[in-house]
Amino acid sequence: MNTFSDGSRCQAMLPLCLLLAAGSGLQAQTADGVHLQIRADQVTAHVSPTFAGLMTEEINYAFEGGLYGELVRNRNFKETVPERRNRQNPAQSTPAKEAKDLVHWSLVQERGGAGSMALDEATPLNAAVPATLKLTISQATGNQSVGIANDGFWGIPAKPNSTYKAMFYAKAAAGFSGGVSVSIVSNDGRTVAATAQVPKLSEKWEKYELTLKTGNIQASAENRLILSANRPGTVWFGFVSLFPPTYKNRVNGLRPDIMELLANLHPKFLRFPGGNYLEGNTLETRFDWKKTIGPIEERPGHMDDAWGYWSSDGMGLLEYLDWCDDIGMEPVLAVYAGYSLRGFRVKAGPDLEPYVKEALEEIEYVTGDTSTTWGARRAKDGHPAPFKLQYVEVGNEDNFDRERGSYDSRFTQFFDAIKATYPNLKVIDTAEVYTRVPDVVDEHFYRSLEDMELHANDYDSRSRANVPKVFVGEWATRVGGPTPNLTGALGDAAWLVGLERNADLVIMNCYAPLFVNVNPGAMQWQTDLIGYNTISSYGSPAYWVQQMFNTHHGDNVLSITAAGIPSREWQQATPVRRGPPPGAAAAAAPPAEVRTLATPMPKQLPLMFFDATRDSSTGTIYVKAVNHTGMAQPVHISVSGLSSISPNGKTITLAGATMQDTNSITEPNKIAPVTADVTGLGSDFTRTVPPYSITVLEINGK
Ligand code: AHR
């Protein structure tokens, strides 16, 4: 255990801190500044090679209209839209839409052309696409045309000098003599960004693939994809897809700008596929992995009812794994554990067996060689080499399963089966269990800045005796929207410093949610690490904190003590409890009674946070300092245990003028780290950290 100051250890100096902080909000500064003592020869923990990763699920249009490259929305004509009730303003509620409404598709009739479109259940493409789009062209001569237009995910992006790959299934009725044009066209119909033709259609279902190239155009999102014909007759469309250039040119690949942001984070693992998305509201809407593999036109898709929109499942199990490959992450695979959000649960025992089998097969798909059934299937899907897998998580937040013993018994069944087949796999639980000892426990924290700071040092005092390692599988300081502002970033940095300092116990961590599409109506969960619209993307200040931390740390945590840390008093809001008073029969009591509970005692919150790690191969020491005060803070640093220290080093600093400063789609780089060479370092020196800042100081010593 290290001896770095935390809330309780700070008590001894609180009178001084308080004196200086009193009445001055966050302007606190101790008389003589902060004193840090770093002992370079005392290693308190080793940082796990998989310490920092990503967590992901289909939320906030993370993949659909986000990372997943597909530009056509409702490409297999199955999309439905649930009713959206606005309780405050019922007039603004939106009714449900059925597949027959052909959501996101519309009819285009040009220059006097005429026709109609409808969903046709009599002409299926395959089992996954049981109804197709029938286009009837009643009038089309000369330059007249009739077609179908897709409005994409908040528009079809047209970017300069880019190559788009269109793919569609179609067939023509006997007597149709025309072909089909595929074009990216501005919403006003005036500008064609790119176009290509299929000269003749078959009378049988055929797959057509085309390349569309844009010229030196202005990037814009105000476009549609139009497939049109200029001869009378009937044409069926079975599936329509359009991909822009993808990261590493993968087929069915991912959006390059977002992937570059992710690669720049240097994450070591990916926790997927959720989150609530894994569980679904019901069994039918869980992440049913077998339906997410194989050719995209054979994937049925499903309603992501956990977050309220349709998933094409184009982002399927293999795509998550390829994503891992592409930026050097290892998968942390969460398997469906027999519990869905609306309280559906499978009883442990024979009822649960099919789901345990499903999980074992999923693990085989990820790790099996080609002699195994599911390894062979993965090879057929395009990836013969097995993926490295060390961690499997059983479920997600199963503490929501209120039935006593339910998760314990379900976990036990999964744990035993996984260990019997894959003894080297480490199994993660998501709620307390008693019957088995998990290898790792997954803990989630979504907090205010104050709560984050209050708890930033919690792991310092967590027992190490016979306890599983900890995976902080979801965490965030929820301040700022759609993406966190500097306040959020300061809370995150304080929290991360605490995790890093306790890296002997906390072996993995990942922020959540990772993504948000900032277009209107796309967000279900505010405060997300990375934002994007149809054209561009950006990292929040919290993103930059992780980028700085992930790329500047050593493998050894060093002993560090601190004195003179400023703090402030925080009065937590008085909690209220809704519902019947204790003892009252629920039915007899008014349902929304609000009771005020006792006001908690005020708390002292530290306002600065530190840790130090050292790279055992280079000798570089990384000191991290988080300053949540509005004042520049001198930090006196003593380093012992080294024979020499170079006077020259480096700082990487993230700071802003106010705690509300943030990045956005229109101002993506307002808050970004600044690197500077520094000198004057040694065994005793002072550096001043700016107000509202996060700093990494690199010290080179031997
Ligand atoms: O990150 C958003 C949600 O928060 C996750 O889906 C769930 O696991 C948690 O409750």
XYZ file of C-alpha atoms and ligand atoms in Angstrom:
712
model
C 0.000 0.000 0.000
C 1.263 3.442 -0.741
C 1.028 6.293 1.670
C -0.196 9.010 -0.578
C -2.538 11.455 1.092
C -6.244 10.836 0.916
C -9.261 12.428 2.585
C -8.555 10.821 5.943
C -4.817 11.188 5.812
C -5.363 14.839 4.937
C -7.208 15.340 8.221
C -4.072 16.334 10.106
C -3.577 19.392 7.962
C -7.204 20.293 7.493
C -7.274 23.191 9.935
C -4.692 24.957 7.791
C -6.433 23.993 4.552
C -9.753 25.107 5.898
C -8.433 28.386 7.130
C -7.160 29.220 3.713
C -10.115 27.826 1.839
C -12.759 29.437 4.021
C -14.975 31.784 2.123
C -12.889 31.555 -0.996
C -14.622 28.735 -2.857
C -11.965 26.902 -4.776
C -9.310 29.559 -4.416
C -7.652 27.559 -1.638
C -3.899 27.551 -1.345
C -1.915 26.357 1.627
C 0.620 28.827 3.016
C 3.660 27.032 1.740
C 2.145 25.120 -1.180
C 2.042 21.369 -1.500
C 5.015 19.162 -0.595
C 5.463 15.859 -2.379
C 7.960 13.215 -1.387
C 8.557 10.639 -4.091
C 10.583 7.554 -3.212
C 11.854 6.230 -6.502
C 13.268 3.109 -4.876
C 9.964 2.112 -3.242
C 7.580 0.427 -5.662
C 4.104 0.111 -4.184
C 2.360 -1.582 -7.128
C 2.858 -2.809 -10.657
C 0.580 -1.416 -13.324
C -1.255 -4.108 -15.216
C -0.491 -4.189 -18.962
C -4.244 -3.995 -19.526
C -4.817 -1.142 -17.089
C -6.643 1.233 -19.460
C -9.171 0.258 -22.089
C -12.479 1.135 -23.693
C -16.060 0.169 -22.900
C -18.577 0.118 -25.660
C -22.175 -0.674 -26.512
C -24.890 0.516 -28.897
C -25.984 3.691 -27.054
C -26.226 7.303 -28.312
C -25.943 5.997 -31.902
C -22.501 4.676 -31.066
C -22.288 2.378 -34.083
C -25.430 3.011 -36.138
C -24.693 6.500 -37.426
C -21.428 6.447 -35.500
C -18.365 4.245 -35.582
C -19.837 1.654 -37.941
C -19.290 2.895 -41.490
C -22.707 2.050 -42.965
C -24.412 5.190 -44.287
C -27.801 3.735 -45.253
C -30.342 3.668 -42.465
C -32.847 0.825 -42.460
C -30.927 -1.024 -45.139
C -33.014 -4.195 -44.831
C -36.395 -2.428 -44.443
C -37.065 -3.959 -41.031
C -36.498 -0.922 -38.870
C -39.286 0.046 -36.524
C -39.405 3.044 -34.220
C -40.874 2.774 -30.729
C -43.356 5.400 -29.571
C -41.613 8.271 -27.800
C -43.855 9.701 -25.125
C -43.125 13.215 -23.946
C -44.738 13.300 -20.517
C -44.241 17.050 -20.036
C -45.566 17.926 -23.445
C -47.721 15.102 -24.851
C -48.205 17.021 -28.108
C -44.514 16.512 -28.784
C -44.758 12.741 -28.417
C -43.915 10.782 -31.547
C -45.966 7.751 -32.518
C -44.457 4.335 -33.167
C -43.530 3.445 -36.749
C -43.802 0.010 -38.250
C -41.580 -1.602 -40.862
C -44.361 -1.018 -43.406
C -43.774 2.728 -42.951
C -40.384 2.202 -44.612
C -38.671 4.369 -42.061
C -35.956 6.589 -43.593
C -37.015 5.757 -47.151
C -39.039 8.043 -49.406
C -40.249 8.052 -52.980
C -38.546 10.290 -55.538
C -40.436 11.294 -58.728
C -38.382 13.479 -61.044
C -39.374 15.624 -64.050
C -42.868 14.149 -64.330
C -41.951 10.558 -63.512
C -44.568 8.805 -61.362
C -44.721 5.667 -59.248
C -45.141 4.226 -55.773
C -43.228 2.237 -53.208
C -44.357 -0.295 -50.623
C -43.062 -3.040 -48.378
C -43.706 -6.366 -50.077
C -43.920 -9.455 -47.899
C -44.559 -11.661 -50.917
C -41.030 -11.181 -52.276
C -38.508 -11.922 -49.497
C -34.764 -11.766 -50.059
C -33.845 -14.353 -47.420
C -34.792 -15.397 -43.905
C -33.286 -12.230 -42.442
C -35.079 -9.947 -44.916
C -38.607 -11.347 -45.113
C -40.049 -8.266 -46.811
C -38.484 -6.116 -49.512
C -39.082 -2.693 -51.015
C -41.198 -2.839 -54.157
C -40.850 0.153 -56.467
C -43.537 0.479 -59.123
C -42.694 2.911 -61.910
C -45.848 3.871 -63.762
C -44.474 6.802 -65.744
C -40.856 7.250 -66.868
C -39.895 8.322 -70.341
C -37.126 10.554 -71.654
C -35.308 12.092 -68.694
C -38.078 11.280 -66.200
C -37.158 9.024 -63.319
C -38.643 7.372 -60.252
C -36.648 6.099 -57.328
C -36.200 5.601 -53.623
C -34.197 7.898 -51.374
C -32.546 7.118 -48.062
C -31.863 9.999 -45.683
C -29.149 8.155 -43.758
C -28.206 8.927 -40.195
C -28.748 12.668 -40.039
C -27.852 12.895 -43.714
C -25.565 11.038 -46.086
C -22.101 12.594 -45.813
C -20.478 13.663 -49.061
C -16.781 14.341 -48.604
C -14.319 15.562 -51.233
C -12.288 13.159 -53.367
C -13.680 10.081 -51.668
C -14.622 6.634 -52.923
C -17.903 5.155 -51.717
C -18.899 1.532 -52.106
C -22.539 0.871 -52.816
C -24.047 -2.606 -52.655
C -27.638 -3.600 -53.202
C -29.777 -6.609 -53.932
C -32.450 -6.104 -56.579
C -34.594 -7.925 -59.073
C -36.863 -6.713 -61.850
C -40.296 -7.909 -62.913
C -40.537 -9.373 -66.386
C -40.692 -6.630 -68.970
C -38.588 -4.056 -67.101
C -35.950 -2.986 -69.576
C -34.076 -0.368 -67.574
C -31.213 -0.214 -65.136
C -30.672 1.579 -61.834
C -28.702 4.733 -61.059
C -27.184 5.100 -57.610
C -26.354 8.670 -56.613
C -25.487 10.830 -53.618
C -27.674 13.886 -54.167
C -28.100 17.078 -52.147
C -31.393 17.333 -50.271
C -32.601 20.087 -52.601
C -31.963 17.768 -55.549
C -29.691 20.255 -57.284
C -26.250 18.736 -56.774
C -25.095 15.218 -57.504
C -21.958 14.523 -55.457
C -21.307 11.112 -57.038
C -23.174 8.660 -59.247
C -22.854 5.219 -60.863
C -25.131 2.955 -62.912
C -26.193 -0.652 -63.208
C -27.266 -0.813 -66.876
C -29.584 -3.820 -66.635
C -31.298 -5.700 -63.826
C -31.826 -9.443 -63.646
C -35.240 -10.962 -63.034
C -33.695 -12.964 -60.181
C -32.272 -11.578 -56.951
C -28.733 -10.391 -57.724
C -26.149 -8.548 -55.699
C -24.888 -5.376 -57.423
C -21.731 -3.559 -56.342
C -20.754 -0.096 -57.498
C -18.101 2.495 -56.798
C -19.101 6.142 -56.445
C -16.401 8.825 -56.531
C -16.749 12.401 -55.409
C -14.722 15.239 -56.862
C -13.379 18.324 -55.216
C -16.618 19.131 -53.408
C -17.344 20.815 -50.076
C -18.013 18.285 -47.312
C -21.701 18.251 -46.447
C -24.239 16.115 -44.599
C -27.318 17.475 -46.366
C -27.592 14.663 -48.884
C -29.594 11.534 -49.647
C -28.734 8.311 -51.395
C -31.065 7.843 -54.369
C -31.587 4.638 -56.359
C -33.683 5.407 -59.393
C -34.886 3.958 -62.687
C -35.990 5.672 -65.890
C -38.182 3.013 -67.463
C -41.662 1.889 -66.442
C -42.051 -1.439 -64.648
C -41.433 -2.989 -61.227
C -38.205 -3.359 -59.295
C -37.649 -4.915 -55.856
C -34.820 -3.846 -53.592
C -33.769 -6.429 -50.997
C -30.942 -4.672 -49.198
C -29.153 -1.365 -49.826
C -25.774 -0.418 -48.389
C -23.307 2.430 -48.858
C -19.899 2.639 -47.242
C -17.458 5.553 -47.214
C -13.724 4.859 -46.961
C -13.134 2.848 -43.778
C -10.289 2.529 -41.273
C -7.566 0.335 -42.797
C -9.937 -0.161 -45.760
C -11.824 -2.929 -44.040
C -14.924 -4.261 -45.766
C -17.933 -3.569 -43.508
C -15.500 -1.357 -41.617
C -15.354 1.579 -39.264
C -15.198 5.338 -39.562
C -11.571 6.488 -39.847
C -11.774 9.792 -37.957
C -13.291 8.138 -34.887
C -10.899 5.195 -35.087
C -7.973 7.618 -35.165
C -9.233 9.276 -31.993
C -9.460 5.841 -30.381
C -6.046 4.683 -31.591
C -4.583 7.855 -30.124
C -5.852 6.765 -26.702
C -3.696 3.611 -26.870
C -6.330 1.486 -25.138
C -5.335 -2.037 -24.190
C -8.732 -3.742 -24.135
C -12.313 -3.382 -25.315
C -15.215 -4.332 -23.026
C -18.155 -5.226 -25.226
C -21.001 -5.526 -26.156
C -22.389 -3.819 -23.056
C -23.777 -2.565 -20.838
C -27.516 -2.646 -21.010
C -27.227 -3.428 -24.721
C -25.914 -6.880 -23.865
C -28.966 -7.641 -21.747
C -31.776 -5.947 -23.711
C -35.113 -5.311 -22.068
C -36.170 -8.864 -22.831
C -34.594 -12.146 -23.865
C -35.516 -11.477 -27.517
C -33.730 -8.138 -27.577
C -30.480 -9.225 -25.912
C -27.235 -9.199 -27.906
C -27.795 -12.539 -29.597
C -24.297 -12.991 -30.971
C -25.078 -15.706 -33.525
C -27.410 -13.287 -35.305
C -24.581 -10.756 -35.646
C -22.135 -12.811 -37.719
C -21.904 -13.713 -41.397
C -22.845 -11.673 -44.483
C -24.514 -8.421 -43.495
C -27.550 -9.115 -45.686
C -28.189 -12.245 -43.612
C -28.205 -10.455 -40.277
C -31.766 -9.728 -39.191
C -30.930 -6.814 -36.877
C -32.870 -6.135 -33.700
C -34.495 -3.422 -31.665
C -31.982 -2.068 -29.180
C -34.759 -1.474 -26.694
C -32.319 -0.784 -23.891
C -31.619 2.519 -25.671
C -34.641 2.836 -27.942
C -33.494 2.425 -31.528
C -32.846 -0.149 -34.204
C -29.540 -1.975 -34.550
C -28.695 -3.437 -37.942
C -26.124 -5.677 -36.183
C -23.698 -4.780 -38.931
C -21.489 -4.154 -35.931
C -21.406 -7.780 -34.903
C -19.143 -10.035 -32.892
C -16.422 -10.251 -35.559
C -16.473 -6.499 -36.148
C -15.822 -5.879 -32.447
C -12.924 -8.340 -32.630
C -11.508 -6.768 -35.802
C -11.759 -3.416 -34.082
C -9.617 -4.861 -31.278
C -7.084 -6.112 -33.824
C -6.938 -2.784 -35.613
C -5.825 -0.754 -32.628
C -4.040 -3.354 -30.528
C -6.694 -4.057 -27.889
C -7.669 -7.393 -26.431
C -11.332 -8.253 -26.081
C -13.040 -8.365 -22.685
C -16.051 -10.358 -23.708
C -19.294 -9.932 -21.795
C -21.638 -12.898 -22.261
C -25.403 -12.834 -21.795
C -26.053 -14.316 -18.371
C -29.790 -15.022 -18.374
C -31.044 -11.663 -17.114
C -32.695 -8.846 -19.092
C -33.530 -5.365 -17.908
C -37.275 -5.686 -17.517
C -36.740 -8.308 -14.853
C -36.694 -11.354 -17.154
C -34.455 -13.987 -15.642
C -33.595 -17.573 -16.406
C -33.539 -19.918 -13.453
C -30.147 -21.500 -12.836
C -30.072 -25.194 -13.678
C -31.387 -26.883 -16.823
C -33.213 -23.708 -17.984
C -29.945 -21.789 -18.023
C -27.969 -24.504 -19.824
C -28.717 -23.216 -23.387
C -27.351 -19.789 -22.458
C -24.246 -21.262 -20.874
C -23.741 -23.296 -24.070
C -24.263 -20.156 -26.132
C -21.542 -18.405 -24.107
C -19.113 -21.324 -24.490
C -19.729 -21.325 -28.233
C -19.147 -17.587 -28.327
C -15.819 -18.049 -26.553
C -14.985 -20.776 -29.087
C -15.826 -18.385 -31.935
C -13.339 -15.912 -30.452
C -10.548 -18.294 -29.450
C -11.025 -21.660 -31.141
C -8.736 -22.849 -33.902
C -10.162 -23.876 -37.220
C -10.590 -27.484 -36.100
C -13.378 -26.363 -33.756
C -16.936 -25.784 -34.966
C -17.076 -22.123 -34.111
C -13.416 -21.444 -34.885
C -14.107 -22.820 -38.366
C -17.135 -20.559 -38.621
C -14.979 -17.550 -37.704
C -12.518 -18.583 -40.434
C -15.401 -18.805 -42.904
C -16.434 -15.320 -41.812
C -12.967 -14.079 -42.761
C -10.686 -14.430 -39.726
C -8.888 -17.781 -39.541
C -6.561 -16.777 -36.682
C -8.001 -17.079 -33.171
C -8.152 -13.936 -31.058
C -6.382 -13.636 -27.732
C -8.919 -13.642 -24.905
C -8.092 -13.489 -21.197
C -11.261 -12.138 -19.607
C -14.901 -13.104 -19.843
C -17.557 -11.134 -17.969
C -20.768 -12.852 -16.899
C -23.641 -10.428 -17.523
C -23.799 -6.747 -16.712
C -24.819 -4.986 -13.502
C -26.621 -8.072 -12.231
C -27.179 -6.304 -8.922
C -30.358 -5.128 -10.682
C -31.604 -8.707 -10.487
C -33.445 -8.363 -7.188
C -34.279 -12.034 -6.783
C -32.248 -13.310 -3.880
C -29.496 -15.693 -4.959
C -30.397 -15.476 -8.637
C -27.110 -14.041 -9.872
C -25.083 -16.089 -7.436
C -26.481 -19.322 -8.850
C -26.420 -18.149 -12.470
C -22.814 -16.946 -12.077
C -21.797 -20.246 -10.503
C -23.149 -22.191 -13.465
C -21.331 -19.979 -15.979
C -18.150 -19.893 -13.894
C -17.956 -23.668 -13.568
C -18.659 -24.283 -17.244
C -16.159 -21.666 -18.422
C -13.441 -22.879 -16.066
C -14.049 -26.513 -17.043
C -13.569 -25.761 -20.734
C -11.194 -22.820 -20.556
C -9.245 -23.096 -17.274
C -6.982 -20.183 -18.197
C -9.778 -17.700 -18.701
C -10.383 -15.177 -15.937
C -14.036 -14.784 -15.075
C -15.460 -11.421 -14.035
C -18.615 -11.009 -11.967
C -20.901 -7.985 -12.092
C -22.587 -8.269 -8.674
C -21.729 -9.837 -5.363
C -21.466 -13.625 -5.378
C -20.872 -15.978 -2.473
C -20.662 -19.467 -3.911
C -17.629 -18.965 -6.126
C -14.699 -16.555 -5.965
C -14.541 -14.599 -9.220
C -11.129 -13.739 -10.620
C -12.130 -10.116 -11.017
C -15.083 -7.976 -9.903
C -16.563 -5.299 -12.148
C -17.475 -2.085 -10.314
C -19.302 0.895 -11.861
C -19.275 4.534 -10.768
C -21.138 7.464 -12.296
C -20.633 10.504 -10.101
C -20.699 14.238 -9.677
C -17.387 16.072 -9.409
C -17.743 16.244 -5.644
C -18.518 12.574 -5.302
C -15.610 11.688 -7.544
C -13.253 13.776 -5.426
C -14.688 12.435 -2.212
C -14.118 8.872 -3.379
C -10.964 9.400 -5.430
C -8.809 7.786 -2.779
C -11.195 4.979 -1.790
C -9.048 2.180 -3.146
C -6.143 3.327 -0.927
C -7.894 1.788 2.028
C -9.558 -1.215 0.320
C -8.431 -4.494 1.872
C -5.988 -6.531 -0.207
C -6.462 -9.736 1.767
C -7.936 -12.576 -0.293
C -10.014 -10.354 -2.519
C -10.463 -10.572 -6.271
C -8.845 -7.949 -8.445
C -11.015 -5.014 -9.479
C -12.124 -4.004 -12.959
C -13.667 -0.540 -12.894
C -15.709 -1.380 -15.969
C -17.745 1.838 -16.163
C -16.964 5.168 -14.610
C -17.400 8.862 -15.389
C -17.701 12.229 -13.734
C -21.061 13.169 -15.185
C -20.613 16.886 -15.686
C -21.186 18.411 -19.111
C -23.213 17.406 -22.106
C -23.200 15.944 -24.664
C -19.549 15.516 -23.712
C -17.834 16.325 -20.400
C -16.412 19.785 -19.775
C -13.268 20.652 -17.819
C -15.112 20.022 -14.542
C -15.776 16.472 -15.693
C -12.167 16.108 -16.791
C -10.865 17.277 -13.392
C -13.094 14.778 -11.590
C -11.951 12.041 -13.959
C -8.286 12.902 -13.487
C -8.668 12.829 -9.694
C -10.338 9.420 -9.991
C -7.747 8.045 -12.425
C -4.892 9.128 -10.200
C -6.532 7.086 -7.430
C -6.922 4.066 -9.710
C -3.367 4.266 -10.968
C -2.002 4.602 -7.446
C -3.874 1.423 -6.569
C -2.907 -0.496 -9.681
C -1.990 -3.546 -7.592
C -5.735 -3.958 -6.965
C -7.373 -2.179 -9.890
C -6.088 -4.054 -12.901
C -8.402 -2.623 -15.559
C -10.587 0.419 -16.030
C -12.687 1.980 -18.754
C -14.876 5.068 -19.003
C -18.476 4.909 -20.195
C -20.218 5.733 -22.374
C -17.574 6.085 -25.033
C -19.550 7.760 -27.823
C -22.306 10.224 -28.566
C -23.726 11.334 -31.865
C -24.361 15.037 -31.199
C -27.140 15.357 -33.785
C -30.565 16.280 -32.339
C -32.357 13.323 -30.777
C -29.392 10.956 -30.900
C -28.346 11.046 -27.253
C -29.876 8.860 -24.569
C -27.101 9.330 -21.996
C -25.339 12.610 -21.361
C -21.585 13.009 -20.702
C -19.848 10.804 -23.226
C -16.155 10.696 -24.028
C -16.162 11.319 -27.800
C -18.679 13.325 -29.828
C -19.355 13.361 -33.546
C -21.859 14.326 -36.160
C -22.247 13.071 -39.712
C -19.053 14.764 -40.872
C -16.570 15.194 -38.030
C -15.650 14.111 -34.510
C -13.839 15.421 -31.437
C -12.439 14.377 -28.092
C -13.793 15.955 -24.909
C -11.465 17.329 -22.227
C -12.034 13.994 -20.429
C -10.828 12.218 -23.578
C -7.616 14.214 -23.400
C -7.122 13.300 -19.744
C -7.189 9.637 -20.717
C -4.962 10.252 -23.692
C -2.401 11.946 -21.426
C -2.625 9.293 -18.725
C -2.546 6.310 -21.064
C 0.508 7.533 -22.909
C 2.430 8.788 -19.876
C 2.807 6.206 -17.174
C 5.316 3.682 -16.022
C 4.887 0.067 -15.065
C 5.775 0.706 -11.403
C 3.807 2.848 -8.973
C 6.129 4.741 -6.639
C 5.650 5.619 -3.013
C 4.527 9.215 -2.706
C 3.468 11.263 0.275
C 1.895 14.680 0.157
C 1.422 17.455 2.656
C -0.369 20.764 2.391
C -3.105 19.625 0.024
C -5.814 22.303 -0.114
C -9.338 21.171 0.553
C -12.819 22.595 0.865
C -15.919 21.843 2.816
C -18.734 20.229 0.882
C -22.267 19.988 2.108
C -23.900 17.087 0.325
C -27.519 17.730 -0.653
C -30.065 16.381 1.802
C -31.271 13.103 0.343
C -34.964 12.496 -0.247
C -36.745 9.187 -0.586
C -39.815 8.699 -2.718
C -42.454 6.157 -1.941
C -44.422 4.937 1.056
C -43.088 5.567 4.566
C -41.516 2.537 6.211
C -44.082 0.073 7.502
C -46.966 1.516 5.476
C -48.790 -0.918 3.272
C -47.607 0.015 -0.219
C -51.104 -0.032 -1.642
C -52.481 2.226 1.083
C -49.744 4.867 0.830
C -49.641 7.614 -1.796
C -47.103 6.394 -4.353
C -45.102 9.595 -4.750
C -44.675 10.633 -1.153
C -41.376 12.420 -0.698
C -39.583 12.122 2.629
C -36.592 14.205 3.587
C -33.860 12.159 5.209
C -31.270 13.378 7.703
C -28.820 15.983 6.390
C -25.394 14.355 6.130
C -22.393 15.837 7.929
C -20.345 18.209 5.764
C -17.346 16.574 4.145
C -13.836 17.821 3.432
C -12.943 17.422 -0.215
C -9.309 17.412 -1.293
C -8.704 19.745 -4.221
C -5.398 18.385 -5.470
C -4.468 14.830 -6.356
C -1.110 13.224 -7.167
C 0.605 10.015 -8.041
C 3.925 8.908 -9.484
C 4.822 5.956 -11.672
C 8.133 4.914 -13.185
C 9.006 3.132 -16.379
C 11.394 0.361 -15.335
C 12.985 0.182 -18.779
C 13.696 3.901 -19.341
C 13.812 5.138 -15.754
C 11.411 7.995 -16.538
C 9.187 9.066 -13.639
C 5.715 10.409 -14.448
C 4.248 12.637 -11.751
C 0.584 13.439 -12.205
C -0.918 16.486 -10.541
C -4.564 17.503 -10.623
C -5.363 21.033 -9.477
C -9.045 21.725 -9.027
C -8.462 25.112 -7.411
C -8.759 28.367 -9.308
C -5.214 29.315 -8.292
C -1.789 28.429 -9.570
C -0.345 26.027 -6.992
C 3.356 25.701 -6.204
C 4.293 22.059 -5.722
C 7.587 21.298 -3.968
C 8.855 17.939 -5.090
C 11.556 15.871 -3.392
C 12.736 12.747 -5.153
C 14.816 10.207 -3.253
C 16.274 6.868 -4.218
C 18.000 7.937 -7.448
C 21.699 8.520 -8.049
C 21.144 11.261 -10.605
C 18.280 13.302 -12.007
C 18.420 15.225 -15.246
C 17.550 18.927 -14.906
C 15.600 18.626 -18.143
C 12.170 17.138 -18.370
C 8.784 17.688 -19.891
C 5.296 18.715 -18.866
C 2.032 17.880 -20.554
C -0.734 20.153 -19.312
C -4.470 20.286 -19.850
C -6.027 23.477 -18.500
C -8.830 25.914 -19.103
C -9.859 29.381 -18.059
C -13.038 28.160 -16.357
C -14.365 24.845 -15.145
C -17.100 25.070 -17.779
C -14.673 25.271 -20.693
C -15.254 22.454 -23.110
C -14.800 21.075 -26.612
C -17.649 20.712 -29.075
C -18.313 19.822 -32.679
C -17.865 23.495 -33.620
C -14.918 24.095 -31.299
C -13.249 20.674 -31.172
C -9.829 21.718 -29.850
C -10.553 24.430 -27.319
C -9.152 22.261 -24.521
C -6.179 20.172 -25.568
C -2.925 19.151 -23.897
C 0.130 21.343 -24.316
C 3.612 19.846 -24.130
C 6.565 21.918 -22.910
C 10.215 21.283 -22.167
C 11.117 22.193 -18.604
C 14.363 22.547 -16.759
C 15.482 22.982 -13.167
C 14.461 19.484 -12.075
C 16.479 17.624 -9.452
C 16.121 15.921 -6.112
C 14.379 19.030 -4.715
C 12.571 21.499 -6.888
C 9.347 23.456 -7.174
C 6.947 23.553 -10.077
C 3.767 25.553 -10.195
C 0.696 23.965 -11.727
C -1.891 26.248 -13.339
C -5.439 26.772 -12.028
C -8.004 24.133 -13.114
C -5.367 21.899 -14.593
C -4.113 18.390 -15.042
C -0.354 18.024 -15.445
C 2.008 15.176 -16.176
C 5.625 15.941 -15.290
C 8.294 13.708 -16.788
C 11.462 13.379 -14.726
C 14.431 11.502 -16.140
C 16.550 9.866 -13.496
C 18.899 6.991 -12.869
O -23.097 3.401 -19.683
C -24.473 3.473 -19.707
C -25.135 2.363 -18.875
O -24.828 2.514 -17.537
C -24.694 0.961 -19.186
O -25.350 0.437 -20.278
C -25.039 0.217 -17.946
O -24.188 -0.870 -17.712
C -24.916 1.274 -16.876
O -26.006 1.283 -16.044
